[in-house]
PDB file of C-alpha atoms and ligand atoms in Angstrom:
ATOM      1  CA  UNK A 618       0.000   0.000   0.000  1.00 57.00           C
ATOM      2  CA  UNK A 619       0.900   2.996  -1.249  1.00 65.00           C
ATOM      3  CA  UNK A 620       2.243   5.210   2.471  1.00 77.00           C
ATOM      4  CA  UNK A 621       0.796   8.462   3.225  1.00 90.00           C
ATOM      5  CA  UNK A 622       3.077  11.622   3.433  1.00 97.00           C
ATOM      6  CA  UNK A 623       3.036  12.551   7.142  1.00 98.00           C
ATOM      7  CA  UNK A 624       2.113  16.670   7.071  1.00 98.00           C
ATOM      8  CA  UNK A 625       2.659  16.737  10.905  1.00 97.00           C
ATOM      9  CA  UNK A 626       3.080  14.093  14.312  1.00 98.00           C
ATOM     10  CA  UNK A 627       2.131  15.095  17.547  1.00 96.00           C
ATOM     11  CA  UNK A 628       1.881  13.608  20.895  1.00 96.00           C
ATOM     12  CA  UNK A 629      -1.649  11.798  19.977  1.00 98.00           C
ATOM     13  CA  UNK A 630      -2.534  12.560  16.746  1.00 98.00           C
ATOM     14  CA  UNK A 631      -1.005  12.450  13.481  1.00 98.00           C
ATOM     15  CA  UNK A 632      -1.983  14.416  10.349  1.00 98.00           C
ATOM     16  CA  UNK A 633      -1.463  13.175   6.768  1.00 98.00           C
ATOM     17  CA  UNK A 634      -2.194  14.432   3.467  1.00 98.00           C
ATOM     18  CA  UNK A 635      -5.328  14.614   2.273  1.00 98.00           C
ATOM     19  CA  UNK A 636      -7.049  12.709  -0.902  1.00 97.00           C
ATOM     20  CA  UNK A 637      -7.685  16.180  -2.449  1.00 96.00           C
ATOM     21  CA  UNK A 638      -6.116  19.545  -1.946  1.00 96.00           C
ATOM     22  CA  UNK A 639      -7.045  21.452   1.295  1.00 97.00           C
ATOM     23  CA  UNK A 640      -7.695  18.459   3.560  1.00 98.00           C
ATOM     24  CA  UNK A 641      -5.863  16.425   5.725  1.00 98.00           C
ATOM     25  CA  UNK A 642      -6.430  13.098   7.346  1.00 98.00           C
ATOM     26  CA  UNK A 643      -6.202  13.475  10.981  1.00 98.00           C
ATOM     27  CA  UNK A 644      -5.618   9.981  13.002  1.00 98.00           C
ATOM     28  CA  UNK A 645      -6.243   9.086  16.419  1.00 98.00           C
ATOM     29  CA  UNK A 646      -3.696   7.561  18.254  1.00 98.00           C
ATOM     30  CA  UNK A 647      -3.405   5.480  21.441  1.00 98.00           C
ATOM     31  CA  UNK A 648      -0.883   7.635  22.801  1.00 98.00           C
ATOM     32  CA  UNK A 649      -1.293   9.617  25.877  1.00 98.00           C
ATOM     33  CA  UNK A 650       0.906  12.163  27.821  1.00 98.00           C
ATOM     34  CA  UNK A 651       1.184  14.600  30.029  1.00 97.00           C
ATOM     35  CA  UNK A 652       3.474  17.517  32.042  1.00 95.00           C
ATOM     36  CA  UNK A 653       4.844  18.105  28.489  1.00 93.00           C
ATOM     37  CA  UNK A 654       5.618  14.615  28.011  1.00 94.00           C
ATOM     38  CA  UNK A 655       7.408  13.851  30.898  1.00 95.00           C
ATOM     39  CA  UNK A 656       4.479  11.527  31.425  1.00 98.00           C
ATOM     40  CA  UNK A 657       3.447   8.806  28.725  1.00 98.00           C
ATOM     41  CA  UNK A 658       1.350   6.111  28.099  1.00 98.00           C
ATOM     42  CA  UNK A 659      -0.843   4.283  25.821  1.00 98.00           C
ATOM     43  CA  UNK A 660      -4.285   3.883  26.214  1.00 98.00           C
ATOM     44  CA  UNK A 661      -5.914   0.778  24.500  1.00 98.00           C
ATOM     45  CA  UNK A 662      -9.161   1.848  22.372  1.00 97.00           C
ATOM     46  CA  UNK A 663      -8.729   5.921  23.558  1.00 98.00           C
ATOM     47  CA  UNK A 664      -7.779   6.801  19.790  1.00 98.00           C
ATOM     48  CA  UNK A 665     -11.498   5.136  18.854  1.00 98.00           C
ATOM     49  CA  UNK A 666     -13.062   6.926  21.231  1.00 98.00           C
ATOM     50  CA  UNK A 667     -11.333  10.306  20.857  1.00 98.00           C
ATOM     51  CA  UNK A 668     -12.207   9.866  16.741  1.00 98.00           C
ATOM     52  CA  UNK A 669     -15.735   9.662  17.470  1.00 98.00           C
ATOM     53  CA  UNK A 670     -16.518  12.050  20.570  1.00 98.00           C
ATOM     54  CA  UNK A 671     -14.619  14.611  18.514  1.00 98.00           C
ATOM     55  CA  UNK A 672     -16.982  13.688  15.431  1.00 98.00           C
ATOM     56  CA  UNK A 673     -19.969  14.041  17.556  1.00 98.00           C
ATOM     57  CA  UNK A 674     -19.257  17.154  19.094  1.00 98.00           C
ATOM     58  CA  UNK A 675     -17.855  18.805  15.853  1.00 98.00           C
ATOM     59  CA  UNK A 676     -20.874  18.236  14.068  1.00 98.00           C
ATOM     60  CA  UNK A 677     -23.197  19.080  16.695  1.00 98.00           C
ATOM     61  CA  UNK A 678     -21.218  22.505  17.003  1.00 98.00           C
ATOM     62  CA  UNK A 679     -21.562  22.945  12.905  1.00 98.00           C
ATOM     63  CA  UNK A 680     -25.505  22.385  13.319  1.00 98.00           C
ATOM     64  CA  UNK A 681     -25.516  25.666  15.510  1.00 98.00           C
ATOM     65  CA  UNK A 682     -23.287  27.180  12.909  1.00 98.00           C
ATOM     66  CA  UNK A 683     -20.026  27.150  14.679  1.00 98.00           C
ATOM     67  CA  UNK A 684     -17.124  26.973  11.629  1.00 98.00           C
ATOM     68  CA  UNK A 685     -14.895  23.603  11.969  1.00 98.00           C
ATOM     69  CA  UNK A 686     -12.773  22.086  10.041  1.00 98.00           C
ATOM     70  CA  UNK A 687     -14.590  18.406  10.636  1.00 98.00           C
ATOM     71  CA  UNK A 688     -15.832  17.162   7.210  1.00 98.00           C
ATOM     72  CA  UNK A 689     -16.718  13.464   7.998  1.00 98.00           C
ATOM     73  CA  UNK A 690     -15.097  10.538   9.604  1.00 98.00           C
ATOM     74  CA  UNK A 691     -13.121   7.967   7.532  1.00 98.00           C
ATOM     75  CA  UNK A 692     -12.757   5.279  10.036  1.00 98.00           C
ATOM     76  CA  UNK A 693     -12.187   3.744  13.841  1.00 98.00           C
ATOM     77  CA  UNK A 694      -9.102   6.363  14.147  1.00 98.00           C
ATOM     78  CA  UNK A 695      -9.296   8.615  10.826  1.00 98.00           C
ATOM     79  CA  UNK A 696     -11.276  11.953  10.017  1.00 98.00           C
ATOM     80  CA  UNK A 697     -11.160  14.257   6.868  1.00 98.00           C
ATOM     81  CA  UNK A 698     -10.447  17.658   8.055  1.00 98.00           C
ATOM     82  CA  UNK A 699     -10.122  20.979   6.001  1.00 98.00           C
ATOM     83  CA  UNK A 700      -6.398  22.173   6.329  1.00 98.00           C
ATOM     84  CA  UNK A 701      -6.343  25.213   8.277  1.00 98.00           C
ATOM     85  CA  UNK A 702      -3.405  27.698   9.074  1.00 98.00           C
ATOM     86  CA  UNK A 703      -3.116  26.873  12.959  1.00 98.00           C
ATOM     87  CA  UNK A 704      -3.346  29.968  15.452  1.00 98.00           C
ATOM     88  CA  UNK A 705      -0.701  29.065  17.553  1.00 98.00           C
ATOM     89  CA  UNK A 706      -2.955  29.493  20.634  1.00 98.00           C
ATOM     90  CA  UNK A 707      -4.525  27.191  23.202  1.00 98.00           C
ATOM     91  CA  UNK A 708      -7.399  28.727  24.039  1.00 99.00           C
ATOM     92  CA  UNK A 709      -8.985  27.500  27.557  1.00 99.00           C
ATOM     93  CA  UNK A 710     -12.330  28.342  29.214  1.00 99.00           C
ATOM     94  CA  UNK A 711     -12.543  27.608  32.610  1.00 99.00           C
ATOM     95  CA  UNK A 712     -16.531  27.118  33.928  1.00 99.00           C
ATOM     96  CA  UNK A 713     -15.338  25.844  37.665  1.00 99.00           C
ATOM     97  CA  UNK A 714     -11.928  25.704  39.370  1.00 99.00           C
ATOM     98  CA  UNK A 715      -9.681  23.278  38.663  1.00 99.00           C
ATOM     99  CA  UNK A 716      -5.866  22.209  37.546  1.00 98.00           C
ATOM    100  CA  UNK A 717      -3.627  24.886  36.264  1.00 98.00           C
ATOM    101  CA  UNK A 718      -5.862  27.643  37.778  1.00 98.00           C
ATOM    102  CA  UNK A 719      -6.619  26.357  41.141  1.00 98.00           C
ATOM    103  CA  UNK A 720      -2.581  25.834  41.697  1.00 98.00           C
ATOM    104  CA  UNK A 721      -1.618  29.227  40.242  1.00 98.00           C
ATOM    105  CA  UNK A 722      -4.001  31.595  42.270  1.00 98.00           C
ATOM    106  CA  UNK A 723      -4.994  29.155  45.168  1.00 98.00           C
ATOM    107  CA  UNK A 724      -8.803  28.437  44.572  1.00 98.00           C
ATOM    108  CA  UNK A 725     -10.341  25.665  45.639  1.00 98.00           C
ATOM    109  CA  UNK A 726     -10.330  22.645  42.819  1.00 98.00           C
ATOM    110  CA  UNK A 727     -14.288  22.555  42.249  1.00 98.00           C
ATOM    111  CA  UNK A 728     -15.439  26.184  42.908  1.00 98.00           C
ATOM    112  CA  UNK A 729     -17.492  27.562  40.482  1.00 98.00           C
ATOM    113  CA  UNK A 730     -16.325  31.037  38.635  1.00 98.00           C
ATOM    114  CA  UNK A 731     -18.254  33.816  39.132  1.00 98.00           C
ATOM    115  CA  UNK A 732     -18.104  33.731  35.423  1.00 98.00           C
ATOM    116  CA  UNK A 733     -16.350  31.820  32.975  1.00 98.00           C
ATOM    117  CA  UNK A 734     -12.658  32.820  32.072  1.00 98.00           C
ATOM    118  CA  UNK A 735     -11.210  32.579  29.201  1.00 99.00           C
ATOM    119  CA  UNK A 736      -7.164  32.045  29.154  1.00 99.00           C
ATOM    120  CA  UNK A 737      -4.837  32.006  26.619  1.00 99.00           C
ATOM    121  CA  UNK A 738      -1.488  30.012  25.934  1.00 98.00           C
ATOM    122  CA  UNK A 739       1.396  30.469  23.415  1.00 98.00           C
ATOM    123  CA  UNK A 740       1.148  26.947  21.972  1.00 98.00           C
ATOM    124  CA  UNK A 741       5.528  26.227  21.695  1.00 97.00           C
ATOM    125  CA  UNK A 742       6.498  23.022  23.721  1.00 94.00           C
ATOM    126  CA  UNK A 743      10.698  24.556  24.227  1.00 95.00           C
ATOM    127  CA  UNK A 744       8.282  26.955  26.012  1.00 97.00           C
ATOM    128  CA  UNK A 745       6.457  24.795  27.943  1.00 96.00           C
ATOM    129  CA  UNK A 746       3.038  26.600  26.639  1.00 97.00           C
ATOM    130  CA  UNK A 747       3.700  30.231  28.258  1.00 98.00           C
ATOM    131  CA  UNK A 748       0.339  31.829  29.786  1.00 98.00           C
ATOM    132  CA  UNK A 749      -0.086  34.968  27.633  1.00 98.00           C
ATOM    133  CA  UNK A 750      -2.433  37.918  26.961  1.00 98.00           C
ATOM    134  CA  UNK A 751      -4.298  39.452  24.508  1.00 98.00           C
ATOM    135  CA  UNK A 752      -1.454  42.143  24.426  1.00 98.00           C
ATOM    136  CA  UNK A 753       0.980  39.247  23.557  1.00 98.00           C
ATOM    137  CA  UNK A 754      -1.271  37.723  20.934  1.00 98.00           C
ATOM    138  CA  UNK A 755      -1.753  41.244  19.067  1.00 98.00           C
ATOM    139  CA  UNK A 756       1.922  42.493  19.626  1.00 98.00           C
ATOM    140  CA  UNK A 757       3.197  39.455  18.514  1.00 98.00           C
ATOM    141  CA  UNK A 758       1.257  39.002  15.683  1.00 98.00           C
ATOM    142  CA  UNK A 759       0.101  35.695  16.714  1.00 98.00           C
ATOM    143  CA  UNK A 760      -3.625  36.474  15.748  1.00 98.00           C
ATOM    144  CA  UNK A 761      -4.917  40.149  14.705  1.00 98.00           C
ATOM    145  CA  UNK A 762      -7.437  41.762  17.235  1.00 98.00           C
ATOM    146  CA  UNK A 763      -9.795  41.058  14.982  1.00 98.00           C
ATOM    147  CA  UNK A 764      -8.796  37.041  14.713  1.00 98.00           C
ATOM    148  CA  UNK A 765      -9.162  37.133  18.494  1.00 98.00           C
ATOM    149  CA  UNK A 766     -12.961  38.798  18.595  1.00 98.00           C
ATOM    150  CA  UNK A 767     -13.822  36.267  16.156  1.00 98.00           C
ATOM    151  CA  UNK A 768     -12.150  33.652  18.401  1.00 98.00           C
ATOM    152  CA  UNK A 769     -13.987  35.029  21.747  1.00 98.00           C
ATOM    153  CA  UNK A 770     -17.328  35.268  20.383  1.00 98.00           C
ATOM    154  CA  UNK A 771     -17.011  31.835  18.686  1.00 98.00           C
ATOM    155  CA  UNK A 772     -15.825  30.552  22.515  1.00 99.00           C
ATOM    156  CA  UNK A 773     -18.196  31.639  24.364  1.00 98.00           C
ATOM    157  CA  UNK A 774     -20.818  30.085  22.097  1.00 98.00           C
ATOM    158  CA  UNK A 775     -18.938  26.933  22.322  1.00 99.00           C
ATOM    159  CA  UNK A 776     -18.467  26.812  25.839  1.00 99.00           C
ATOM    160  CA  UNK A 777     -22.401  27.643  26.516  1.00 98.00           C
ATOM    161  CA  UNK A 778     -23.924  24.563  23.804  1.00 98.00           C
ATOM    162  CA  UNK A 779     -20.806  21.976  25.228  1.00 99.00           C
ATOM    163  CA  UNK A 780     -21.997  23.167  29.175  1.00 98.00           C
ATOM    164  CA  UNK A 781     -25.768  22.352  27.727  1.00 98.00           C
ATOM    165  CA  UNK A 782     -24.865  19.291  25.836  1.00 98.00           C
ATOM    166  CA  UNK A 783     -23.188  17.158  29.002  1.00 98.00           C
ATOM    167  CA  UNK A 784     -25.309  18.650  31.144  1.00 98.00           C
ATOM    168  CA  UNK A 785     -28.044  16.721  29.507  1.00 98.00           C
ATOM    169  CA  UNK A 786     -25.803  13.781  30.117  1.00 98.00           C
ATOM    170  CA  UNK A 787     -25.161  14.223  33.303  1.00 98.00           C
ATOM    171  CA  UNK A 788     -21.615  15.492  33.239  1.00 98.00           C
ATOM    172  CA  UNK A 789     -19.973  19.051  34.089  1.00 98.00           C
ATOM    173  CA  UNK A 790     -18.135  20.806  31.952  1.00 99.00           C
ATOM    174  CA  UNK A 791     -15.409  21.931  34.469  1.00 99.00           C
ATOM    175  CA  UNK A 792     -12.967  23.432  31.878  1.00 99.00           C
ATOM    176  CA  UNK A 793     -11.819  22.723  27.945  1.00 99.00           C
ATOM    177  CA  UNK A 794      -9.019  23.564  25.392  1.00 99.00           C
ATOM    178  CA  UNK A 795      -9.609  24.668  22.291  1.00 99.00           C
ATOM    179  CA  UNK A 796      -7.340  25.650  18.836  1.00 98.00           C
ATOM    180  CA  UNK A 797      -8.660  27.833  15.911  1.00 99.00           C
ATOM    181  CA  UNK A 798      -6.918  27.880  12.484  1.00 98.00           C
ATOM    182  CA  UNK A 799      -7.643  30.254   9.583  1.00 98.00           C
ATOM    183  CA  UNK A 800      -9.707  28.731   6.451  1.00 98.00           C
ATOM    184  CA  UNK A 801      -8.994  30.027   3.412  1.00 95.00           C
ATOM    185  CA  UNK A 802     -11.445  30.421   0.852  1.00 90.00           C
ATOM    186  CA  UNK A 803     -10.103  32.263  -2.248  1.00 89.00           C
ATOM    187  CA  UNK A 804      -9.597  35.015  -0.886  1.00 92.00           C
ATOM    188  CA  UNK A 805     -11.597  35.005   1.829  1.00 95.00           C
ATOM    189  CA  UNK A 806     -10.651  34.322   5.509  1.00 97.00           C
ATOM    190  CA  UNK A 807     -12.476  32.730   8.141  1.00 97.00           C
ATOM    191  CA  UNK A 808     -11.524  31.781  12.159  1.00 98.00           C
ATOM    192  CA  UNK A 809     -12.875  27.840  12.345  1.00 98.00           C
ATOM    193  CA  UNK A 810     -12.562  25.761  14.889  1.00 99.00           C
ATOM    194  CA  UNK A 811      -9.709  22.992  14.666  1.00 98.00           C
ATOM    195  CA  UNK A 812      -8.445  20.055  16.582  1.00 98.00           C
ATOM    196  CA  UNK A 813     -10.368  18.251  18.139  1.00 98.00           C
ATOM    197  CA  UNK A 814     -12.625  18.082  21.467  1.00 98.00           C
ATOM    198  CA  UNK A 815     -12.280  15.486  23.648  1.00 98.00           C
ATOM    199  CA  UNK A 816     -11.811  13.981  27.562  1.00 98.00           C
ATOM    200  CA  UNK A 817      -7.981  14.572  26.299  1.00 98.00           C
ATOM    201  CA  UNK A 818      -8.910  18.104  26.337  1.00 98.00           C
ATOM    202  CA  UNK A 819     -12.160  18.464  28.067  1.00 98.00           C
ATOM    203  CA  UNK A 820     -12.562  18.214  32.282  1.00 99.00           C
ATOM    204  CA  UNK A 821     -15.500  16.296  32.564  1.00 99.00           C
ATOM    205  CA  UNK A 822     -17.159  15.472  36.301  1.00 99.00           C
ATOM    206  CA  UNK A 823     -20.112  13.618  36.401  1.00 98.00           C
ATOM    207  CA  UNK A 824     -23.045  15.950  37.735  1.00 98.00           C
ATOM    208  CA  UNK A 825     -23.609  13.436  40.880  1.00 98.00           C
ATOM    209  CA  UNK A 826     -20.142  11.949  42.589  1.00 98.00           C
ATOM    210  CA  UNK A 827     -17.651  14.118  40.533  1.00 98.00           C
ATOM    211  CA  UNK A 828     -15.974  11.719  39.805  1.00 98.00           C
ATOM    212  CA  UNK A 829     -13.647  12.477  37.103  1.00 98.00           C
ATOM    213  CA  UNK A 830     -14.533  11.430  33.706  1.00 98.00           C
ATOM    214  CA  UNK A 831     -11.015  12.952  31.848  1.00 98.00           C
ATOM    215  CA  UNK A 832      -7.530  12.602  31.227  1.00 98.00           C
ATOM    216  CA  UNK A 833      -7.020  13.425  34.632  1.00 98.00           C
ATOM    217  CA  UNK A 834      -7.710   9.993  35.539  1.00 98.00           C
ATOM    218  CA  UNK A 835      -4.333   9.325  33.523  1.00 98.00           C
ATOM    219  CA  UNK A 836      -2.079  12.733  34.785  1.00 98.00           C
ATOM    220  CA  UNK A 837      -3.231  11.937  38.554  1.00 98.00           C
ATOM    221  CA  UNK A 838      -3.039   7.825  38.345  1.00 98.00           C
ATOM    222  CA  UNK A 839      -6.683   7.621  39.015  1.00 98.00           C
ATOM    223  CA  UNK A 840      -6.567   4.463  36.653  1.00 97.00           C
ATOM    224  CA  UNK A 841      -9.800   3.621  34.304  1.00 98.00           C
ATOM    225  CA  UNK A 842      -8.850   5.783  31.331  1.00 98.00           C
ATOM    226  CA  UNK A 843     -10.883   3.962  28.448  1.00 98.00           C
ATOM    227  CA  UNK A 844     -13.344   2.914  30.771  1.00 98.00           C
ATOM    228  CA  UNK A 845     -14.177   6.706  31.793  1.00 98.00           C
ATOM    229  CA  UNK A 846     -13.958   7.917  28.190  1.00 98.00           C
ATOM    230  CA  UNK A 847     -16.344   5.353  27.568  1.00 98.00           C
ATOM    231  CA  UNK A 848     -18.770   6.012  29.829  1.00 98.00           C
ATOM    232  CA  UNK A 849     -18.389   9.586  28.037  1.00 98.00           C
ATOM    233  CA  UNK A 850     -19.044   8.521  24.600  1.00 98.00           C
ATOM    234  CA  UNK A 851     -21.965   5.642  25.848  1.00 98.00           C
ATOM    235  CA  UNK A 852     -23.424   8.637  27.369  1.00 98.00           C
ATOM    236  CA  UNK A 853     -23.089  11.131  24.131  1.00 98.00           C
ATOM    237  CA  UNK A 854     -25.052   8.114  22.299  1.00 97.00           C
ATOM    238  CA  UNK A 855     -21.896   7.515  20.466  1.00 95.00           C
ATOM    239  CA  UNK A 856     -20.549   3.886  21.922  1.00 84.00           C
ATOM    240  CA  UNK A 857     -20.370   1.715  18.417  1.00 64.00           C
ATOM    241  CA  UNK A 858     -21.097  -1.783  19.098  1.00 54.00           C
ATOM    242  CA  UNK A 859     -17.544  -1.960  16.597  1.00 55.00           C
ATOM    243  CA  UNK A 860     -15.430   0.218  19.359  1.00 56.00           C
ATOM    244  CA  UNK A 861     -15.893  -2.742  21.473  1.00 52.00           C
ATOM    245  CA  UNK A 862     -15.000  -5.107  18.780  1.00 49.00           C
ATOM    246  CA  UNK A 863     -11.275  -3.283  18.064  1.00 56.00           C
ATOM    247  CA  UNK A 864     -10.563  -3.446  21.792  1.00 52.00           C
ATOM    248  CA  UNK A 865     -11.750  -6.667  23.307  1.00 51.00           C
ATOM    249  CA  UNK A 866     -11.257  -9.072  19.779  1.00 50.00           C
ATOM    250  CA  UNK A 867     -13.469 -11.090  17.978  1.00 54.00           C
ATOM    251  CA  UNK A 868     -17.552 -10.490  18.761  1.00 51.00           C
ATOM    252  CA  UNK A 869     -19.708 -13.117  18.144  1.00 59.00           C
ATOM    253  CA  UNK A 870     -22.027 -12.136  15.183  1.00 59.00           C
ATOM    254  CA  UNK A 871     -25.830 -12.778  15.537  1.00 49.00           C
TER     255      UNK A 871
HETATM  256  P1  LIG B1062      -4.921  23.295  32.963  1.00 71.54           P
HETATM  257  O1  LIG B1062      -5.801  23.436  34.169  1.00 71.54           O
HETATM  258  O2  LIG B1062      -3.849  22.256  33.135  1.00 71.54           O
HETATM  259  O3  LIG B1062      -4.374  24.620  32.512  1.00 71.54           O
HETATM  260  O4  LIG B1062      -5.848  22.753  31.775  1.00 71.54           O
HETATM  261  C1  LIG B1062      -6.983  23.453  31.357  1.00 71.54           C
HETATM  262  C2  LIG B1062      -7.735  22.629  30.321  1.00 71.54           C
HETATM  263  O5  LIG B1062      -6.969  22.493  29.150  1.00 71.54           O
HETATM  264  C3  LIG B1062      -8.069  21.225  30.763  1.00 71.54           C
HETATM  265  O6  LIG B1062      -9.380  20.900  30.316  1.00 71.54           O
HETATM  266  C4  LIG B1062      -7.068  20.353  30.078  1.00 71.54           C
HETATM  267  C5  LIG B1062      -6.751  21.117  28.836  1.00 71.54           C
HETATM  268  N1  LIG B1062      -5.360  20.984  28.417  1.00 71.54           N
HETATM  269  C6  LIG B1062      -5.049  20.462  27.176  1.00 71.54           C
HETATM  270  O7  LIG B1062      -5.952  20.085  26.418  1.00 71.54           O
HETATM  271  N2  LIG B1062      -3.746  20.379  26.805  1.00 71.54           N
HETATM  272  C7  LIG B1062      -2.721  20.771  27.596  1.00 71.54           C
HETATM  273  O8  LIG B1062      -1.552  20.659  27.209  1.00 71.54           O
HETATM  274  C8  LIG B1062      -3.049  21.304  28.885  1.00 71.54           C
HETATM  275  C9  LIG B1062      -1.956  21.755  29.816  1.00 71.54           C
HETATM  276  C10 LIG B1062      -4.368  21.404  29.237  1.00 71.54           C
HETATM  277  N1  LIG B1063      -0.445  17.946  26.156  1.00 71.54           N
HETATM  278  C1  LIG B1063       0.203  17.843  27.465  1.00 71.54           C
HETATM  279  C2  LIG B1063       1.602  17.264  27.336  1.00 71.54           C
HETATM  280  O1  LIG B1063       1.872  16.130  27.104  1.00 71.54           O
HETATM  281  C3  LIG B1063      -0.542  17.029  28.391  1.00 71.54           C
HETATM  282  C4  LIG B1063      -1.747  17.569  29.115  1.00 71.54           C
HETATM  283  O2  LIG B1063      -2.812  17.599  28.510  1.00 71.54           O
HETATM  284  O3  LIG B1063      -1.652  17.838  30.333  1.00 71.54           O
HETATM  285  O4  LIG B1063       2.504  17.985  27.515  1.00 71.54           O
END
């Protein structure tokens, strides 16, 4: 079979060329890691899940009109995406206390904001992902001010339908990460969406016991990674009979 050419590897995902011009196949890998990699491990089946929780939310976030650069899933691990220029941002709204935030200005993990906060980081790992302002972004010339209105209204429209959609399931929506990337369109230019959206990137407590439902199950050896990501995607509606099959071998067919 005739390999791929590899645009770009991260730590769980891997992009390769698309079948036409402007896309890219982005895969799903097992990999996990965390405290910039110090951390790693692999996660049996989280790739799967990832693919399709991602899918799910992507195209639930289109149907309110939110760009992305989702187009449809391929496979278990693979979706066409439009290429995008990346905004090298991590964009994080915060909905309750927790991780980063809670450490840096001492509030209690679990306290809800008096409103949610939205925080920006320069996305360079020899950096360690520097905390940064709007200032920053503009001076820099990381994204024009008006890149970053486009990116804050989109947010804040993401952040409310995600809080509404696991809410309905039962889960909070402590805190999230999101990237952006510029679509180009002749000559037109628009802020989408990009990534992905996932427990990878997502803090999800369930609405009853808190219990963690995340990838901080894997960064603070809680244990049950799949099994909480899971529960996620069973509760989205999403669990495949097949994402069983890849993980636990054969399936008796009825
Ligand atoms: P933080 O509390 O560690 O700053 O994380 C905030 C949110 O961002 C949380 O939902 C996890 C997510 N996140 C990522 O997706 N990638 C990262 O590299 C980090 C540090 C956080
Ligand atoms: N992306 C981070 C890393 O490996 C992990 C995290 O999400 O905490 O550096």
């Amino acid at each position: 079979m005739k390999r791929r050419r590899t645009i770009y590897e991260g730590k769980a995902k891997i992009l390769y060329e698309g079948p036409e011009p402007g896309t890219l196949v982005q895969y799903f890998k097992d990999d996990t890691t965390a405290f910039d990699a110090k951390k790693r491990a692999t996660i049996e089946g989280k790739g799967v899940l990832n693919n399709r929780i991602s899918e799910y939310l992507m195209t639930q976030l289109n149907g309110i009109g939110v760009p992305t650069h989702f187009v449809r899933r391929l496979n278990m691990r693979e979706q066409l995406i439009k290429e995008v220029e990346i905004i090298p941002l991590e964009v994080v709204v915060r909905n309750v206390a927790a991780g980063s935030l809670s450490t840096r200005l001492g509030i209690p993990e679990g306290q809800p904001l008096p409103r949610s906060i939205i925080e920006y980081y320069y996305k360079k790992d020899e950096l360690h992902d520097p905390w940064v302002s709007e200032e920053h972004i503009t001076a820099f010339g990381w994204a024009s001010p008006q890149d970053l209105d486009d990116i804050v209204n989109l947010t804040i429209r993401i952040n409310d339908f995600l809080s509404g959609l696991f809410l309905g399931v039962g889960i909070k929506l402590i805190d999230f990460k999101i990237e952006f990337g510029r679509l180009w369109e002749n000559d037109f230019m628009r802020i989408v969406l990009a990534d992905e959206i996932s427990p990878d990137s997502c803090r999800l407590w369930d609405i009853a016991t808190n219990e963690k439902m995340d990838k901080d199950r894997f960064r603070r050896d809680l244990g049950g990674v799949a099994e909480a990501y899971s529960e996620v995607a069973r509760r989205l509606g999403i669990l495949p009979e097949s994402i069983q099959g890849e993980t636990k071998g054969p399936v008796l067919v009825k």
